[in-house]
Amino acid sequence: PSLIEILMVAGTFAWVALGLLLFSKVFPLVPLFDVKEGMVYRDEVKIGRRTVPAVIRE
């Protein structure tokens, strides 16, 4: 295969990857309802001198 053909195949894969990224930006893979629901259980826990994010489990 010539250099042009290799670049065309690489460019095609790049366009498909870009399309998937843009699609997932417009239509998130995780529903926002589930993300907001998980925010209720978010908290920060102090371990030693550092405060770290944590999730409270029921």
XYZ file of C-alpha atoms in Angstrom:
58
model
C 0.000 0.000 0.000
C 1.123 3.506 -0.752
C 1.542 6.315 1.747
C -1.678 7.967 0.537
C -3.700 4.803 1.168
C -2.242 4.399 4.661
C -3.046 8.027 5.482
C -6.597 7.618 4.161
C -7.184 4.573 6.388
C -5.680 6.352 9.415
C -7.801 9.427 8.684
C -10.933 7.297 8.417
C -10.275 5.754 11.828
C -9.624 9.233 13.251
C -12.940 10.559 11.851
C -14.846 7.598 13.306
C -13.191 8.114 16.706
C -14.002 11.833 16.586
C -17.602 11.042 15.650
C -17.939 8.672 18.606
C -16.495 11.265 20.977
C -18.847 13.973 19.707
C -21.818 11.596 19.903
C -20.999 10.722 23.517
C -20.675 14.441 24.317
C -24.137 15.239 22.919
C -25.785 12.021 24.172
C -23.966 10.969 27.378
C -23.477 7.254 27.908
C -24.478 7.587 31.597
C -27.909 9.179 32.070
C -27.733 12.486 33.941
C -30.463 11.273 36.316
C -28.128 8.555 37.609
C -25.285 11.043 38.009
C -27.468 13.495 39.957
C -28.837 10.641 42.071
C -25.298 9.680 43.047
C -24.503 13.261 44.039
C -26.840 12.909 47.047
C -24.504 10.331 48.543
C -21.303 12.292 47.922
C -19.338 13.507 50.887
C -15.823 14.384 51.889
C -14.009 12.323 54.501
C -11.000 13.526 56.443
C -8.146 11.008 56.535
C -5.236 12.331 58.526
C -4.684 15.909 57.390
C -6.170 15.394 53.950
C -9.822 15.588 52.905
C -10.781 13.133 50.158
C -14.030 12.687 48.207
C -16.100 9.679 49.225
C -19.418 8.030 48.438
C -21.723 7.053 51.285
C -23.154 3.575 50.809
C -26.546 2.559 52.123
